[in-house]
Short mmCIF file of C-alpha atoms and ligand atoms in Angstrom, two decimals:
data_model
loop_
_atom_site.label_atom_id
_atom_site.label_comp_id
_atom_site.label_asym_id
_atom_site.label_seq_id
_atom_site.Cartn_x
_atom_site.Cartn_y
_atom_site.Cartn_z
CA UNK A 211 3.17 9.18 -17.47
CA UNK A 212 0.19 6.20 -17.48
CA UNK A 213 -1.03 5.34 -13.84
CA UNK A 214 -0.92 0.67 -13.76
CA UNK A 215 -1.43 -1.84 -11.72
CA UNK A 216 -1.32 -5.87 -11.94
CA UNK A 217 -4.17 -7.60 -12.82
CA UNK A 218 -4.18 -12.01 -12.89
CA UNK A 219 -7.98 -12.26 -14.48
CA UNK A 220 -10.95 -12.50 -13.78
CA UNK A 221 -9.26 -15.50 -10.58
CA UNK A 222 -7.61 -12.30 -9.24
CA UNK A 223 -8.36 -12.34 -5.44
CA UNK A 224 -8.56 -8.88 -6.05
CA UNK A 225 -11.49 -6.76 -7.55
CA UNK A 226 -11.63 -4.35 -10.52
CA UNK A 227 -13.37 -2.33 -8.48
CA UNK A 228 -11.37 -1.37 -5.06
CA UNK A 229 -7.96 -1.04 -7.86
CA UNK A 230 -10.51 1.61 -9.45
CA UNK A 231 -10.30 3.61 -5.74
CA UNK A 232 -7.48 3.72 -6.00
CA UNK A 233 -6.48 7.49 -6.60
CA UNK A 234 -5.60 8.87 -9.58
CA UNK A 235 -5.70 4.65 -11.35
CA UNK A 236 -5.67 4.65 -15.33
CA UNK A 237 -5.95 1.30 -15.92
CA UNK A 238 -5.35 -2.41 -15.40
CA UNK A 239 -1.37 -4.30 -17.09
CA UNK A 240 -3.85 -7.30 -17.91
CA UNK A 241 -2.58 -11.28 -19.25
CA UNK A 242 -5.14 -14.33 -20.52
CA UNK A 243 -3.68 -16.87 -17.90
CA UNK A 244 -4.68 -19.48 -19.90
CA UNK A 245 -2.59 -19.09 -22.68
CA UNK A 246 0.78 -21.27 -22.82
CA UNK A 247 3.70 -20.01 -24.55
CA UNK A 248 2.84 -20.43 -28.46
CA UNK A 249 -0.26 -19.87 -28.32
CA UNK A 250 -2.40 -17.17 -30.58
CA UNK A 251 -4.35 -15.01 -28.17
CA UNK A 252 -7.32 -14.59 -30.71
CA UNK A 253 -9.02 -10.97 -31.02
CA UNK A 254 -12.52 -12.17 -29.30
CA UNK A 255 -10.35 -13.30 -26.07
CA UNK A 256 -8.57 -9.81 -25.73
CA UNK A 257 -11.52 -8.49 -26.43
CA UNK A 258 -13.57 -9.90 -23.60
CA UNK A 259 -10.06 -9.09 -21.54
CA UNK A 260 -10.58 -5.94 -22.44
CA UNK A 261 -14.03 -5.66 -21.76
CA UNK A 262 -14.02 -6.35 -18.15
CA UNK A 263 -12.06 -3.90 -17.46
CA UNK A 264 -13.60 -1.23 -19.40
CA UNK A 265 -16.66 -2.19 -17.60
CA UNK A 266 -14.82 -1.10 -14.67
CA UNK A 267 -14.21 2.95 -15.86
CA UNK A 268 -10.54 1.75 -16.71
CA UNK A 269 -8.02 1.03 -19.88
CA UNK A 270 -6.45 -2.10 -20.90
CA UNK A 271 -3.20 -0.54 -20.50
CA UNK A 272 -0.09 -3.15 -21.64
CA UNK A 273 -0.15 -7.08 -21.26
CA UNK A 274 2.20 -8.95 -18.88
CA UNK A 275 3.11 -11.51 -20.15
CA UNK A 276 2.96 -12.17 -22.95
CA UNK A 277 5.33 -15.74 -22.82
CA UNK A 278 7.92 -17.06 -25.49
CA UNK A 279 8.14 -20.10 -26.71
CA UNK A 280 11.06 -22.01 -25.50
CA UNK A 281 11.47 -23.21 -28.71
CA UNK A 282 12.34 -19.13 -29.38
CA UNK A 283 14.59 -19.18 -26.55
CA UNK A 284 16.29 -21.91 -26.88
CA UNK A 285 16.94 -22.34 -30.60
CA UNK A 286 14.85 -25.24 -31.92
CA UNK A 287 14.16 -25.75 -35.84
CA UNK A 288 10.55 -24.89 -34.54
CA UNK A 289 11.36 -21.71 -33.74
CA UNK A 290 10.07 -19.89 -36.76
CA UNK A 291 6.45 -21.31 -36.83
CA UNK A 292 6.20 -20.09 -32.83
CA UNK A 293 7.68 -16.57 -33.84
CA UNK A 294 5.13 -16.86 -36.01
CA UNK A 295 2.32 -16.84 -33.69
CA UNK A 296 4.03 -13.78 -31.77
CA UNK A 297 4.01 -12.12 -34.59
CA UNK A 298 -0.26 -13.25 -35.11
CA UNK A 299 -0.67 -11.55 -30.64
CA UNK A 300 1.12 -9.17 -31.61
CA UNK A 301 -1.81 -7.14 -34.72
CA UNK A 302 -4.21 -8.43 -32.26
CA UNK A 303 -3.36 -7.92 -28.97
CA UNK A 304 -2.88 -3.86 -31.93
CA UNK A 305 -6.10 -4.32 -33.13
CA UNK A 306 -7.33 -4.41 -30.05
CA UNK A 307 -5.37 -1.08 -28.83
CA UNK A 308 -3.75 -2.42 -26.27
CA UNK A 309 -0.22 -1.20 -27.59
CA UNK A 310 3.04 -2.93 -25.41
CA UNK A 311 3.72 -5.76 -24.43
CA UNK A 312 6.09 -7.15 -21.47
CA UNK A 313 8.69 -9.89 -22.07
CA UNK A 314 11.02 -11.95 -20.88
CA UNK A 315 13.39 -14.33 -22.42
CA UNK A 316 14.81 -16.74 -19.75
CA UNK A 317 15.56 -20.00 -19.77
CA UNK A 318 12.82 -21.96 -16.95
CA UNK A 319 13.31 -19.71 -14.30
CA UNK A 320 10.88 -16.16 -14.83
CA UNK A 321 12.22 -15.40 -10.28
CA UNK A 322 13.49 -16.65 -7.78
CA UNK A 323 12.71 -15.59 -4.39
CA UNK A 324 13.98 -18.60 -1.42
CA UNK A 325 10.84 -16.97 1.11
CA UNK A 326 7.13 -15.76 -0.17
CA UNK A 327 6.45 -15.12 3.71
CA UNK A 328 9.83 -13.18 5.85
CA UNK A 329 8.03 -12.47 8.74
CA UNK A 330 9.60 -8.07 8.93
CA UNK A 331 9.99 -6.42 12.49
CA UNK A 332 6.66 -5.26 12.23
CA UNK A 333 4.81 -8.16 11.62
CA UNK A 334 4.48 -7.95 8.08
CA UNK A 335 5.59 -10.60 5.21
CA UNK A 336 7.79 -9.81 2.46
CA UNK A 337 9.17 -11.75 -0.23
CA UNK A 338 13.41 -12.63 0.44
CA UNK A 339 15.63 -14.02 -2.08
CA UNK A 340 19.27 -15.65 -0.10
CA UNK A 341 21.62 -17.09 -2.51
CA UNK A 342 23.22 -19.04 0.28
CA UNK A 343 20.01 -21.01 0.51
CA UNK A 344 20.05 -21.36 -3.50
CA UNK A 345 23.55 -23.02 -3.89
CA UNK A 346 22.77 -25.75 -0.76
CA UNK A 347 19.69 -26.72 -3.81
CA UNK A 348 18.73 -28.96 -7.04
CA UNK A 349 16.62 -26.20 -9.81
CA UNK A 350 13.81 -28.55 -9.04
CA UNK A 351 14.08 -28.60 -5.44
CA UNK A 352 13.48 -24.78 -6.40
CA UNK A 353 9.89 -25.63 -7.44
CA UNK A 354 9.02 -28.18 -4.98
CA UNK A 355 9.60 -24.78 -2.14
CA UNK A 356 7.90 -22.05 -3.48
CA UNK A 357 4.92 -24.03 -4.27
CA UNK A 358 5.44 -25.40 -1.17
CA UNK A 359 5.54 -21.66 0.61
CA UNK A 360 2.80 -20.15 -2.49
CA UNK A 361 -0.58 -21.04 0.13
CA UNK A 362 -2.29 -22.44 -2.83
CA UNK A 363 -2.26 -19.17 -5.06
CA UNK A 364 -0.91 -20.14 -8.54
CA UNK A 365 2.45 -18.56 -8.90
CA UNK A 366 2.75 -17.13 -12.60
CA UNK A 367 5.85 -20.33 -14.46
CA UNK A 368 6.32 -21.82 -10.63
CA UNK A 369 2.73 -24.28 -11.30
CA UNK A 370 3.25 -28.05 -9.92
CA UNK A 371 2.66 -29.41 -13.26
CA UNK A 372 5.42 -27.16 -14.91
CA UNK A 373 8.01 -29.46 -12.03
CA UNK A 374 7.07 -32.66 -14.49
CA UNK A 375 8.62 -30.98 -18.23
CA UNK A 376 11.66 -29.97 -16.14
CA UNK A 377 13.92 -31.90 -17.07
CA UNK A 378 12.65 -32.18 -20.86
CA UNK A 379 12.53 -28.42 -19.88
CA UNK A 380 16.70 -28.79 -18.38
CA UNK A 381 17.87 -31.03 -21.58
CA UNK A 382 16.40 -28.12 -24.46
CA UNK A 383 18.17 -25.40 -23.29
CA UNK A 384 22.00 -28.32 -22.84
CA UNK A 385 24.83 -26.08 -24.65
CA UNK A 386 22.55 -22.80 -24.86
CA UNK A 387 25.45 -20.06 -23.69
CA UNK A 388 24.97 -16.79 -22.68
CA UNK A 389 26.19 -16.15 -26.12
CA UNK A 390 23.31 -18.50 -27.76
CA UNK A 391 20.57 -16.91 -25.76
CA UNK A 392 21.45 -13.33 -27.39
CA UNK A 393 21.84 -15.09 -30.59
CA UNK A 394 18.37 -16.15 -30.37
CA UNK A 395 17.03 -13.50 -28.60
CA UNK A 396 19.04 -10.91 -32.23
CA UNK A 397 16.73 -13.63 -33.69
CA UNK A 398 13.25 -13.04 -32.56
CA UNK A 399 14.09 -9.42 -32.47
CA UNK A 400 14.95 -9.34 -35.69
CA UNK A 401 11.53 -11.01 -36.96
CA UNK A 402 8.79 -9.05 -34.94
CA UNK A 403 9.85 -5.79 -34.65
CA UNK A 404 9.42 -4.39 -37.77
CA UNK A 405 5.97 -6.14 -36.99
CA UNK A 406 6.02 -3.89 -33.94
CA UNK A 407 7.20 -0.66 -35.54
CA UNK A 408 4.31 -1.35 -37.91
CA UNK A 409 1.26 -2.01 -36.33
CA UNK A 410 2.27 0.41 -32.98
CA UNK A 411 3.08 -2.09 -29.91
CA UNK A 412 6.31 -1.64 -27.96
CA UNK A 413 8.37 -4.02 -26.61
CA UNK A 414 9.47 -4.54 -23.06
CA UNK A 415 12.24 -6.40 -22.17
CA UNK A 416 12.54 -7.54 -18.41
CA UNK A 417 15.37 -8.12 -15.93
CA UNK A 418 16.51 -10.84 -14.30
CA UNK A 419 15.13 -11.33 -10.28
CA UNK A 420 17.80 -11.98 -9.34
CA UNK A 421 20.01 -10.28 -11.38
CA UNK A 422 22.64 -13.04 -12.03
CA UNK A 423 22.96 -16.24 -12.78
CA UNK A 424 21.14 -18.95 -10.90
CA UNK A 425 22.25 -22.63 -10.83
CA UNK A 426 24.28 -22.84 -14.94
CA UNK A 427 21.64 -21.12 -15.91
CA UNK A 428 22.13 -18.34 -19.46
CA UNK A 429 20.64 -15.51 -18.48
CA UNK A 430 21.38 -12.30 -20.82
CA UNK A 431 18.97 -9.06 -19.14
CA UNK A 432 21.19 -8.81 -15.37
CA UNK A 433 22.66 -4.91 -16.02
CA UNK A 434 23.33 -2.34 -17.88
CA UNK A 435 25.59 -3.43 -20.44
CA UNK A 436 23.15 -6.95 -21.54
CA UNK A 437 20.67 -4.20 -22.03
CA UNK A 438 22.64 -1.78 -23.99
CA UNK A 439 23.25 -4.43 -26.39
CA UNK A 440 20.22 -5.86 -26.83
CA UNK A 441 18.68 -2.60 -27.48
CA UNK A 442 21.13 -1.99 -30.50
CA UNK A 443 19.80 -5.30 -32.07
CA UNK A 444 16.93 -3.28 -33.41
CA UNK A 445 17.46 0.33 -32.79
CA UNK A 446 14.35 1.58 -32.68
CA UNK A 447 12.53 2.63 -29.86
CA UNK A 448 9.84 -0.07 -29.76
CA UNK A 449 12.41 -2.75 -28.91
CA UNK A 450 12.71 -1.25 -24.96
CA UNK A 451 12.57 -2.13 -21.67
CA UNK A 452 10.95 -2.71 -18.36
CA UNK A 453 12.33 -1.01 -16.04
CA UNK A 454 11.97 -2.73 -12.48
CA UNK A 455 13.81 -0.91 -10.36
CA UNK A 456 13.76 -4.09 -7.59
CA UNK A 457 14.77 -6.46 -9.78
CA UNK A 458 18.85 -4.88 -11.73
CA UNK A 459 18.33 -2.85 -8.52
CA UNK A 460 19.07 -6.00 -6.28
CA UNK A 461 23.06 -5.87 -7.33
CA UNK A 462 24.51 -2.92 -5.78
CA UNK A 463 26.12 -3.03 -8.23
CA UNK A 464 23.85 -1.52 -11.10
CA UNK A 465 22.31 2.36 -10.83
CA UNK A 466 19.66 2.67 -11.15
CA UNK A 467 19.68 6.92 -11.47
CA UNK A 468 22.56 5.49 -14.08
CA UNK A 469 20.88 2.91 -15.68
CA UNK A 470 17.85 5.40 -16.14
CA UNK A 471 19.41 7.68 -18.35
CA UNK A 472 21.25 5.56 -20.31
CA UNK A 473 18.05 3.75 -21.33
CA UNK A 474 16.65 7.22 -22.37
CA UNK A 475 14.47 6.33 -24.82
CA UNK A 476 13.66 2.64 -24.93
CA UNK A 477 12.13 2.30 -20.73
CA UNK A 478 9.10 1.67 -22.34
CA UNK A 479 7.36 0.39 -19.00
CA UNK A 480 8.00 0.42 -15.54
CA UNK A 481 8.11 -1.91 -12.37
CA UNK A 482 8.10 0.01 -9.53
CA UNK A 483 9.46 -1.32 -5.89
CA UNK A 484 12.80 -1.19 -3.29
CA UNK A 485 14.50 -3.17 -2.13
CA UNK A 486 16.55 -4.28 1.43
CA UNK A 487 20.15 -5.81 1.09
CA UNK A 488 20.42 -8.22 3.93
CA UNK A 489 24.16 -9.24 3.20
CA UNK A 490 25.49 -11.20 0.37
CA UNK A 491 23.20 -12.16 -2.16
CA UNK A 492 20.68 -11.46 -0.27
CA UNK A 493 18.17 -9.86 0.12
CA UNK A 494 14.04 -8.44 0.87
CA UNK A 495 11.48 -6.89 -1.04
CA UNK A 496 10.57 -3.36 1.28
CA UNK A 497 7.76 -2.19 1.41
CA UNK A 498 8.63 1.28 -1.78
CA UNK A 499 9.86 3.85 0.31
CA UNK A 500 13.10 5.13 0.31
CA UNK A 501 13.95 5.07 4.13
CA UNK A 502 12.32 1.89 4.18
CA UNK A 503 15.06 0.19 1.58
CA UNK A 504 18.32 0.40 0.28
CA UNK A 505 17.09 2.57 -3.24
CA UNK A 506 16.52 6.07 -3.59
CA UNK A 507 13.02 6.14 -5.20
CA UNK A 508 13.36 10.16 -5.49
CA UNK A 509 16.31 9.84 -7.44
CA UNK A 510 14.94 6.87 -10.36
CA UNK A 511 11.27 9.27 -10.32
CA UNK A 512 13.35 12.98 -10.94
CA UNK A 513 15.43 10.54 -13.79
CA UNK A 514 12.33 9.03 -15.24
CA UNK A 515 11.36 12.31 -15.59
CA UNK A 516 14.20 14.77 -16.59
CA UNK A 517 14.80 11.55 -19.19
CA UNK A 518 10.88 12.24 -20.40
CA UNK A 519 8.83 8.65 -20.03
CA UNK A 520 6.28 9.13 -20.47
CA UNK A 521 4.85 4.62 -20.37
CA UNK A 522 2.73 2.93 -18.13
CA UNK A 523 4.30 2.44 -14.35
CA UNK A 524 3.17 0.20 -11.71
CA UNK A 525 4.16 -0.50 -8.03
CA UNK A 526 5.25 -3.93 -8.28
CA UNK A 527 4.91 -5.73 -5.64
CA UNK A 528 3.82 -4.79 -1.68
CA UNK A 529 4.69 -6.77 1.20
CA UNK A 530 1.57 -8.72 2.25
CA UNK A 531 -0.21 -6.34 5.77
CA UNK A 532 -3.46 -6.09 7.79
CA UNK A 533 -3.66 -10.00 7.28
CA UNK A 534 -5.17 -9.69 2.99
CA UNK A 535 -4.52 -12.62 2.22
CA UNK A 536 -3.67 -12.88 -1.52
CA UNK A 537 -0.67 -13.99 -3.53
CA UNK A 538 2.68 -13.43 -2.11
CA UNK A 539 3.23 -9.79 -3.36
CA UNK A 540 1.10 -8.66 -5.28
CA UNK A 541 -2.29 -8.30 -2.93
CA UNK A 542 -3.79 -4.41 -2.79
CA UNK A 543 -2.79 -2.61 0.58
CA UNK A 544 0.38 -2.48 0.06
CA UNK A 545 0.63 -2.30 -3.53
CA UNK A 546 -2.17 0.93 -3.49
CA UNK A 547 -0.19 2.56 -0.47
CA UNK A 548 2.66 2.06 -2.29
CA UNK A 549 1.37 3.91 -5.96
CA UNK A 550 0.48 6.87 -3.50
CA UNK A 551 3.82 7.52 -2.45
CA UNK A 552 5.02 6.94 -6.19
CA UNK A 553 1.67 9.33 -7.04
CA UNK A 554 3.41 12.19 -4.97
CA UNK A 555 6.59 11.76 -5.42
CA UNK A 556 6.55 12.63 -9.63
CA UNK A 557 4.43 15.48 -8.47
CA UNK A 558 6.46 16.83 -6.29
CA UNK A 559 9.28 16.14 -8.71
CA UNK A 560 7.20 18.05 -11.59
CA UNK A 561 6.74 20.63 -9.11
CA UNK A 562 10.14 21.35 -8.60
CA UNK A 563 10.61 21.25 -11.60
CA UNK A 564 8.33 23.52 -13.79
CA UNK A 565 9.80 26.37 -10.62
CA UNK A 566 13.80 25.36 -11.65
CA UNK A 567 12.54 26.53 -15.37
CA UNK A 568 10.60 29.71 -13.52
CA UNK A 569 8.01 28.68 -14.66
CA UNK A 570 4.31 28.54 -12.49
CA UNK A 571 3.99 25.87 -10.64
CA UNK A 572 1.33 23.83 -11.06
MN1 LIG B 71 8.52 -6.06 -12.70
#
């Protein structure tokens, strides 16, 4: 496995010099925040990002995300033009020796929470989702809510400017059912995956967060059944998933261990995060430890080792702790604690496995 950390570029409050000091850290899952969906990522821009990371002796392990233009998701007549751009970006990333792209195929809302700074009993803060709050809201109000709580941080996908385009966006997706959205994803994958195979770039689709329908918008990455259907569109290891344990795991019906085994060979990226169920469709993002949330993180790590996962893994959202001022979910401290815990689980699982095979402990 390669241990990674998400980093938003030079504007991130967390310097690479700090990330580098986290034990066992291999590199960064990065992005170009100035790129709009549909833009071609130029080789010079990718190389500049890469150089800034390599200067700190870290590697650029993959991209999160190269966003998909709404024309592709909604299947409008401009989609081929934007798929051509996407293909050029894939080729340019490959030319810069970057081989993994995380993406999502969700209309309008990439992720949703109803409280970005829910105060836990110990004084730390977590992101929280409560369906009851969403049920009382108009979709456009979600932007106002997220923006009002973001403490000045720009949250990807929730920029206030996007709200201005919101009604136009809603119109773009009018009549786009779950079936149509799936067909549009099929069209996209059938065009890009042959290129990914040619240049060795693995795609990793991110599941819905939360993994159920909100505001009546279609969602096609909610559970194992959905993901298997997507894997079947193009049966190739280059058409893979981002196993986001906190996204899929927010639905107690999703058995994470079963999902890992069923997606053997198709998990191209892992987001490791725990959630605590607080009621019907209500949960918060807890600390990573199994004892702090509702997921069995040991069992998930064990399953990943059993299926031979050897890609990039990173700690997902952490709590805001120790008075840190950072983007909600993306502070340094709790993610650093989280990754050390994951590394501990991984080492234990590996050594257990070796001992049970009668081999010598490493
Ligand atoms: Mn995730």
